[in-house]
Amino acid sequence: MENLWRAATRQDPNPEDYEGVDFWTNPERAGWLTKQGDYIKTWRRRWFVLKRGKLLWFKDPGSVTRTSAPRGVVSVDLCLTVKGAEDIVKKAFAFELSTRDSTMYFVADTGKDREDWINSIGRSIVQHSRSVTDSEVVDYDSKTRDLNCGRGRVFGRVAFVAVADITDAIAVTAGIAVVNFTLLIVYCGYSGFRQ
């Protein structure tokens, strides 16, 4: 029945979406997540693989072979945010992955798994994304920090902010940073700067 629904709604991923990604070997991250369906909002446990800027999912780890096709794929360069979503879906260890057009919800098995997935996807988004455009502006304002630099991407507890010729002091959990760089990457607990 599920395969019939997938065929009728054309949910099967296009092979061009994951062409050249050898997802069956040495993934950057792999493991179980429970994903909310796109149309029928049921929750299904799936095996996820993050590799070369693609988040792919399969029915189980046994279905990840050289000849298999994933049940779904998301190109992380299209993603704007990945962050906790327990308050939205009312499930422990939930997080969301958002593109300009949609938001997908996932539930990890533990809090550590959730943080590891958020961090891994966030790193992959930064590594594989094109530059931030004005239509993708994300202002980040929370109880623990206020970071509104005009251009940015928020990844749960990790904020990545594109900054151009700003010499203002920015207060973050890690402390005060004076920015003179074209790209500032701030992780909670420590800061890293790249020109």
mmCIF file of C-alpha atoms in Angstrom:
data_model
loop_
_atom_site.group_PDB
_atom_site.id
_atom_site.type_symbol
_atom_site.label_atom_id
_atom_site.label_comp_id
_atom_site.label_asym_id
_atom_site.label_seq_id
_atom_site.Cartn_x
_atom_site.Cartn_y
_atom_site.Cartn_z
ATOM 1 C CA MET A 1 0.000 0.000 0.000
ATOM 2 C CA GLU A 2 2.788 2.437 0.917
ATOM 3 C CA ASN A 3 4.619 1.803 -2.386
ATOM 4 C CA LEU A 4 1.370 2.434 -4.269
ATOM 5 C CA TRP A 5 0.927 5.758 -2.431
ATOM 6 C CA ARG A 6 4.549 6.748 -3.150
ATOM 7 C CA ALA A 7 4.119 5.947 -6.848
ATOM 8 C CA ALA A 8 0.803 7.814 -7.090
ATOM 9 C CA THR A 9 2.205 10.942 -5.424
ATOM 10 C CA ARG A 10 5.568 10.721 -7.245
ATOM 11 C CA GLN A 11 7.503 10.743 -3.968
ATOM 12 C CA ASP A 12 10.315 8.528 -5.184
ATOM 13 C CA PRO A 13 13.505 10.591 -5.438
ATOM 14 C CA ASN A 14 14.992 11.381 -8.810
ATOM 15 C CA PRO A 15 18.251 9.396 -9.280
ATOM 16 C CA GLU A 16 19.909 12.653 -10.367
ATOM 17 C CA ASP A 17 19.351 13.932 -6.800
ATOM 18 C CA TYR A 18 21.922 11.485 -5.435
ATOM 19 C CA GLU A 19 24.028 10.762 -8.527
ATOM 20 C CA GLY A 20 27.702 10.272 -7.689
ATOM 21 C CA VAL A 21 27.055 9.810 -3.960
ATOM 22 C CA ASP A 22 28.284 6.380 -2.858
ATOM 23 C CA PHE A 23 25.928 6.367 0.131
ATOM 24 C CA TRP A 24 26.465 2.655 0.811
ATOM 25 C CA THR A 25 30.017 3.162 2.122
ATOM 26 C CA ASN A 26 31.711 5.433 4.701
ATOM 27 C CA PRO A 27 28.899 7.886 5.486
ATOM 28 C CA GLU A 28 29.620 11.075 7.398
ATOM 29 C CA ARG A 29 26.809 10.017 9.728
ATOM 30 C CA ALA A 30 24.271 7.191 9.701
ATOM 31 C CA GLY A 31 21.616 5.998 12.115
ATOM 32 C CA TRP A 32 17.987 5.604 12.996
ATOM 33 C CA LEU A 33 15.622 8.579 13.078
ATOM 34 C CA THR A 34 11.853 8.727 13.122
ATOM 35 C CA LYS A 35 10.567 11.034 10.370
ATOM 36 C CA GLN A 36 7.182 12.656 10.009
ATOM 37 C CA GLY A 37 5.578 12.006 6.625
ATOM 38 C CA ASP A 38 5.229 14.892 4.184
ATOM 39 C CA TYR A 39 1.554 14.451 3.306
ATOM 40 C CA ILE A 40 0.102 11.966 5.767
ATOM 41 C CA LYS A 41 1.600 13.150 9.057
ATOM 42 C CA THR A 42 2.420 9.702 10.412
ATOM 43 C CA TRP A 43 5.788 8.953 12.015
ATOM 44 C CA ARG A 44 8.009 6.248 10.488
ATOM 45 C CA ARG A 45 11.337 4.961 11.710
ATOM 46 C CA ARG A 46 13.931 5.103 8.920
ATOM 47 C CA TRP A 47 17.660 4.580 8.477
ATOM 48 C CA PHE A 48 19.333 7.881 7.552
ATOM 49 C CA VAL A 49 22.652 8.432 5.802
ATOM 50 C CA LEU A 50 24.424 11.794 5.531
ATOM 51 C CA LYS A 51 27.021 11.821 2.774
ATOM 52 C CA ARG A 52 28.517 14.486 0.479
ATOM 53 C CA GLY A 53 25.826 17.080 1.123
ATOM 54 C CA LYS A 54 22.881 14.683 0.836
ATOM 55 C CA LEU A 55 20.621 13.401 3.593
ATOM 56 C CA LEU A 56 19.154 10.122 2.340
ATOM 57 C CA TRP A 57 16.773 7.724 4.044
ATOM 58 C CA PHE A 58 16.044 4.042 3.657
ATOM 59 C CA LYS A 59 13.676 1.532 5.212
ATOM 60 C CA ASP A 60 16.496 -0.100 7.213
ATOM 61 C CA PRO A 61 20.309 -0.454 7.149
ATOM 62 C CA GLY A 62 20.021 -3.684 5.147
ATOM 63 C CA SER A 63 18.481 -1.768 2.263
ATOM 64 C CA VAL A 64 21.554 0.459 1.844
ATOM 65 C CA THR A 65 23.439 -1.206 -0.990
ATOM 66 C CA ARG A 66 25.180 -0.142 -4.181
ATOM 67 C CA THR A 67 22.078 -1.072 -6.213
ATOM 68 C CA SER A 68 19.433 0.328 -3.863
ATOM 69 C CA ALA A 69 17.525 3.563 -4.231
ATOM 70 C CA PRO A 70 16.782 5.731 -1.210
ATOM 71 C CA ARG A 71 13.188 6.341 -0.125
ATOM 72 C CA GLY A 72 13.968 10.046 -0.008
ATOM 73 C CA VAL A 73 16.791 12.548 -0.319
ATOM 74 C CA VAL A 74 17.370 16.147 0.748
ATOM 75 C CA SER A 75 20.187 18.215 -0.677
ATOM 76 C CA VAL A 76 21.565 20.106 2.329
ATOM 77 C CA ASP A 77 22.658 23.059 0.206
ATOM 78 C CA LEU A 78 18.944 23.934 -0.019
ATOM 79 C CA CYS A 79 18.525 23.888 3.770
ATOM 80 C CA LEU A 80 18.303 27.068 5.808
ATOM 81 C CA THR A 81 18.008 25.761 9.370
ATOM 82 C CA VAL A 82 18.343 22.659 11.490
ATOM 83 C CA LYS A 83 17.303 23.084 15.111
ATOM 84 C CA GLY A 84 15.495 21.483 18.023
ATOM 85 C CA ALA A 85 11.716 21.166 17.642
ATOM 86 C CA GLU A 86 10.490 19.438 20.809
ATOM 87 C CA ASP A 87 8.115 22.311 21.551
ATOM 88 C CA ILE A 88 6.603 22.184 18.043
ATOM 89 C CA VAL A 89 5.960 18.442 17.605
ATOM 90 C CA LYS A 90 5.653 17.693 21.345
ATOM 91 C CA LYS A 91 8.116 14.799 21.180
ATOM 92 C CA ALA A 92 11.336 14.359 23.109
ATOM 93 C CA PHE A 93 14.557 14.603 21.039
ATOM 94 C CA ALA A 94 12.763 16.175 18.045
ATOM 95 C CA PHE A 95 14.442 18.476 15.553
ATOM 96 C CA GLU A 96 13.507 20.176 12.299
ATOM 97 C CA LEU A 97 15.246 20.692 8.987
ATOM 98 C CA SER A 98 13.916 23.639 6.969
ATOM 99 C CA THR A 99 14.282 24.670 3.355
ATOM 100 C CA ARG A 100 12.763 27.762 1.774
ATOM 101 C CA ASP A 101 9.668 25.722 0.820
ATOM 102 C CA SER A 102 9.172 23.156 3.577
ATOM 103 C CA THR A 103 10.058 21.918 7.045
ATOM 104 C CA MET A 104 10.708 18.277 7.897
ATOM 105 C CA TYR A 105 10.513 16.897 11.427
ATOM 106 C CA PHE A 106 12.625 14.119 12.910
ATOM 107 C CA VAL A 107 12.921 12.410 16.291
ATOM 108 C CA ALA A 108 16.216 10.918 17.479
ATOM 109 C CA ASP A 109 16.501 8.104 20.026
ATOM 110 C CA THR A 110 18.399 10.193 22.615
ATOM 111 C CA GLY A 111 19.283 13.812 23.319
ATOM 112 C CA LYS A 112 22.899 13.117 22.385
ATOM 113 C CA ASP A 113 21.813 11.593 19.048
ATOM 114 C CA ARG A 114 19.688 14.657 18.364
ATOM 115 C CA GLU A 115 22.593 17.036 19.068
ATOM 116 C CA ASP A 116 24.960 14.895 16.970
ATOM 117 C CA TRP A 117 22.547 14.937 14.013
ATOM 118 C CA ILE A 118 21.969 18.700 14.330
ATOM 119 C CA ASN A 119 25.725 19.332 14.437
ATOM 120 C CA SER A 120 26.503 16.957 11.556
ATOM 121 C CA ILE A 121 23.780 18.377 9.319
ATOM 122 C CA GLY A 122 24.770 21.929 10.269
ATOM 123 C CA ARG A 123 28.405 21.310 9.313
ATOM 124 C CA SER A 124 27.283 19.726 6.044
ATOM 125 C CA ILE A 125 25.031 22.686 5.246
ATOM 126 C CA VAL A 126 27.944 25.092 5.705
ATOM 127 C CA GLN A 127 30.320 22.910 3.666
ATOM 128 C CA HIS A 128 27.919 22.432 0.750
ATOM 129 C CA SER A 129 25.754 25.533 0.677
ATOM 130 C CA ARG A 130 25.954 28.338 -1.778
ATOM 131 C CA SER A 131 26.287 31.847 -0.345
ATOM 132 C CA VAL A 132 23.425 33.218 1.700
ATOM 133 C CA THR A 133 21.093 35.436 -0.310
ATOM 134 C CA ASP A 134 18.962 38.291 0.987
ATOM 135 C CA SER A 135 15.814 36.202 0.516
ATOM 136 C CA GLU A 136 17.241 33.670 3.003
ATOM 137 C CA VAL A 137 17.909 36.084 5.857
ATOM 138 C CA VAL A 138 17.476 34.436 9.248
ATOM 139 C CA ASP A 139 17.628 36.572 12.392
ATOM 140 C CA TYR A 140 18.456 34.628 15.536
ATOM 141 C CA ASP A 141 17.127 35.896 18.851
ATOM 142 C CA SER A 142 16.890 33.669 21.918
ATOM 143 C CA LYS A 143 16.919 33.928 25.680
ATOM 144 C CA THR A 144 20.611 33.059 25.849
ATOM 145 C CA ARG A 145 21.924 35.286 23.068
ATOM 146 C CA ASP A 146 20.899 38.008 20.653
ATOM 147 C CA LEU A 147 22.513 37.666 17.249
ATOM 148 C CA ASN A 148 20.854 39.775 14.552
ATOM 149 C CA CYS A 149 23.521 40.463 11.949
ATOM 150 C CA GLY A 150 21.322 40.658 8.888
ATOM 151 C CA ARG A 151 22.508 37.462 7.242
ATOM 152 C CA GLY A 152 22.716 34.135 8.962
ATOM 153 C CA ARG A 153 21.760 30.526 9.321
ATOM 154 C CA VAL A 154 20.681 28.905 12.562
ATOM 155 C CA PHE A 155 21.438 25.262 13.305
ATOM 156 C CA GLY A 156 19.870 24.436 16.646
ATOM 157 C CA ARG A 157 22.444 25.333 19.261
ATOM 158 C CA VAL A 158 24.907 26.255 16.514
ATOM 159 C CA ALA A 159 24.661 29.641 14.806
ATOM 160 C CA PHE A 160 26.523 30.325 11.562
ATOM 161 C CA VAL A 161 26.474 33.977 10.581
ATOM 162 C CA ALA A 162 27.727 35.616 7.393
ATOM 163 C CA VAL A 163 29.208 39.003 8.253
ATOM 164 C CA ALA A 164 30.577 41.646 5.891
ATOM 165 C CA ASP A 165 32.889 44.408 7.166
ATOM 166 C CA ILE A 166 31.319 44.722 10.602
ATOM 167 C CA THR A 167 33.429 45.950 13.510
ATOM 168 C CA ASP A 168 30.687 45.805 16.130
ATOM 169 C CA ALA A 169 31.013 43.651 19.214
ATOM 170 C CA ILE A 170 28.705 40.628 19.197
ATOM 171 C CA ALA A 171 27.777 39.045 22.524
ATOM 172 C CA VAL A 172 27.384 35.278 22.355
ATOM 173 C CA THR A 173 27.425 32.483 24.880
ATOM 174 C CA ALA A 174 31.142 32.064 24.198
ATOM 175 C CA GLY A 175 31.784 35.713 25.134
ATOM 176 C CA ILE A 176 32.419 38.967 23.267
ATOM 177 C CA ALA A 177 33.904 38.857 19.768
ATOM 178 C CA VAL A 178 34.958 41.814 17.647
ATOM 179 C CA VAL A 179 34.304 40.932 14.023
ATOM 180 C CA ASN A 180 36.522 42.114 11.155
ATOM 181 C CA PHE A 181 36.089 39.072 8.950
ATOM 182 C CA THR A 182 33.855 38.241 6.025
ATOM 183 C CA LEU A 183 32.571 35.052 7.698
ATOM 184 C CA LEU A 184 32.093 34.411 11.401
ATOM 185 C CA ILE A 185 31.294 30.934 12.668
ATOM 186 C CA VAL A 186 30.134 30.801 16.278
ATOM 187 C CA TYR A 187 29.569 27.562 18.158
ATOM 188 C CA CYS A 188 28.103 27.622 21.653
ATOM 189 C CA GLY A 189 31.033 27.319 23.998
ATOM 190 C CA TYR A 190 33.726 28.443 21.556
ATOM 191 C CA SER A 191 34.251 30.617 18.513
ATOM 192 C CA GLY A 192 36.000 30.003 15.220
ATOM 193 C CA PHE A 193 36.759 32.623 12.624
ATOM 194 C CA ARG A 194 37.424 32.168 8.907
ATOM 195 C CA GLN A 195 38.165 34.840 6.341
#
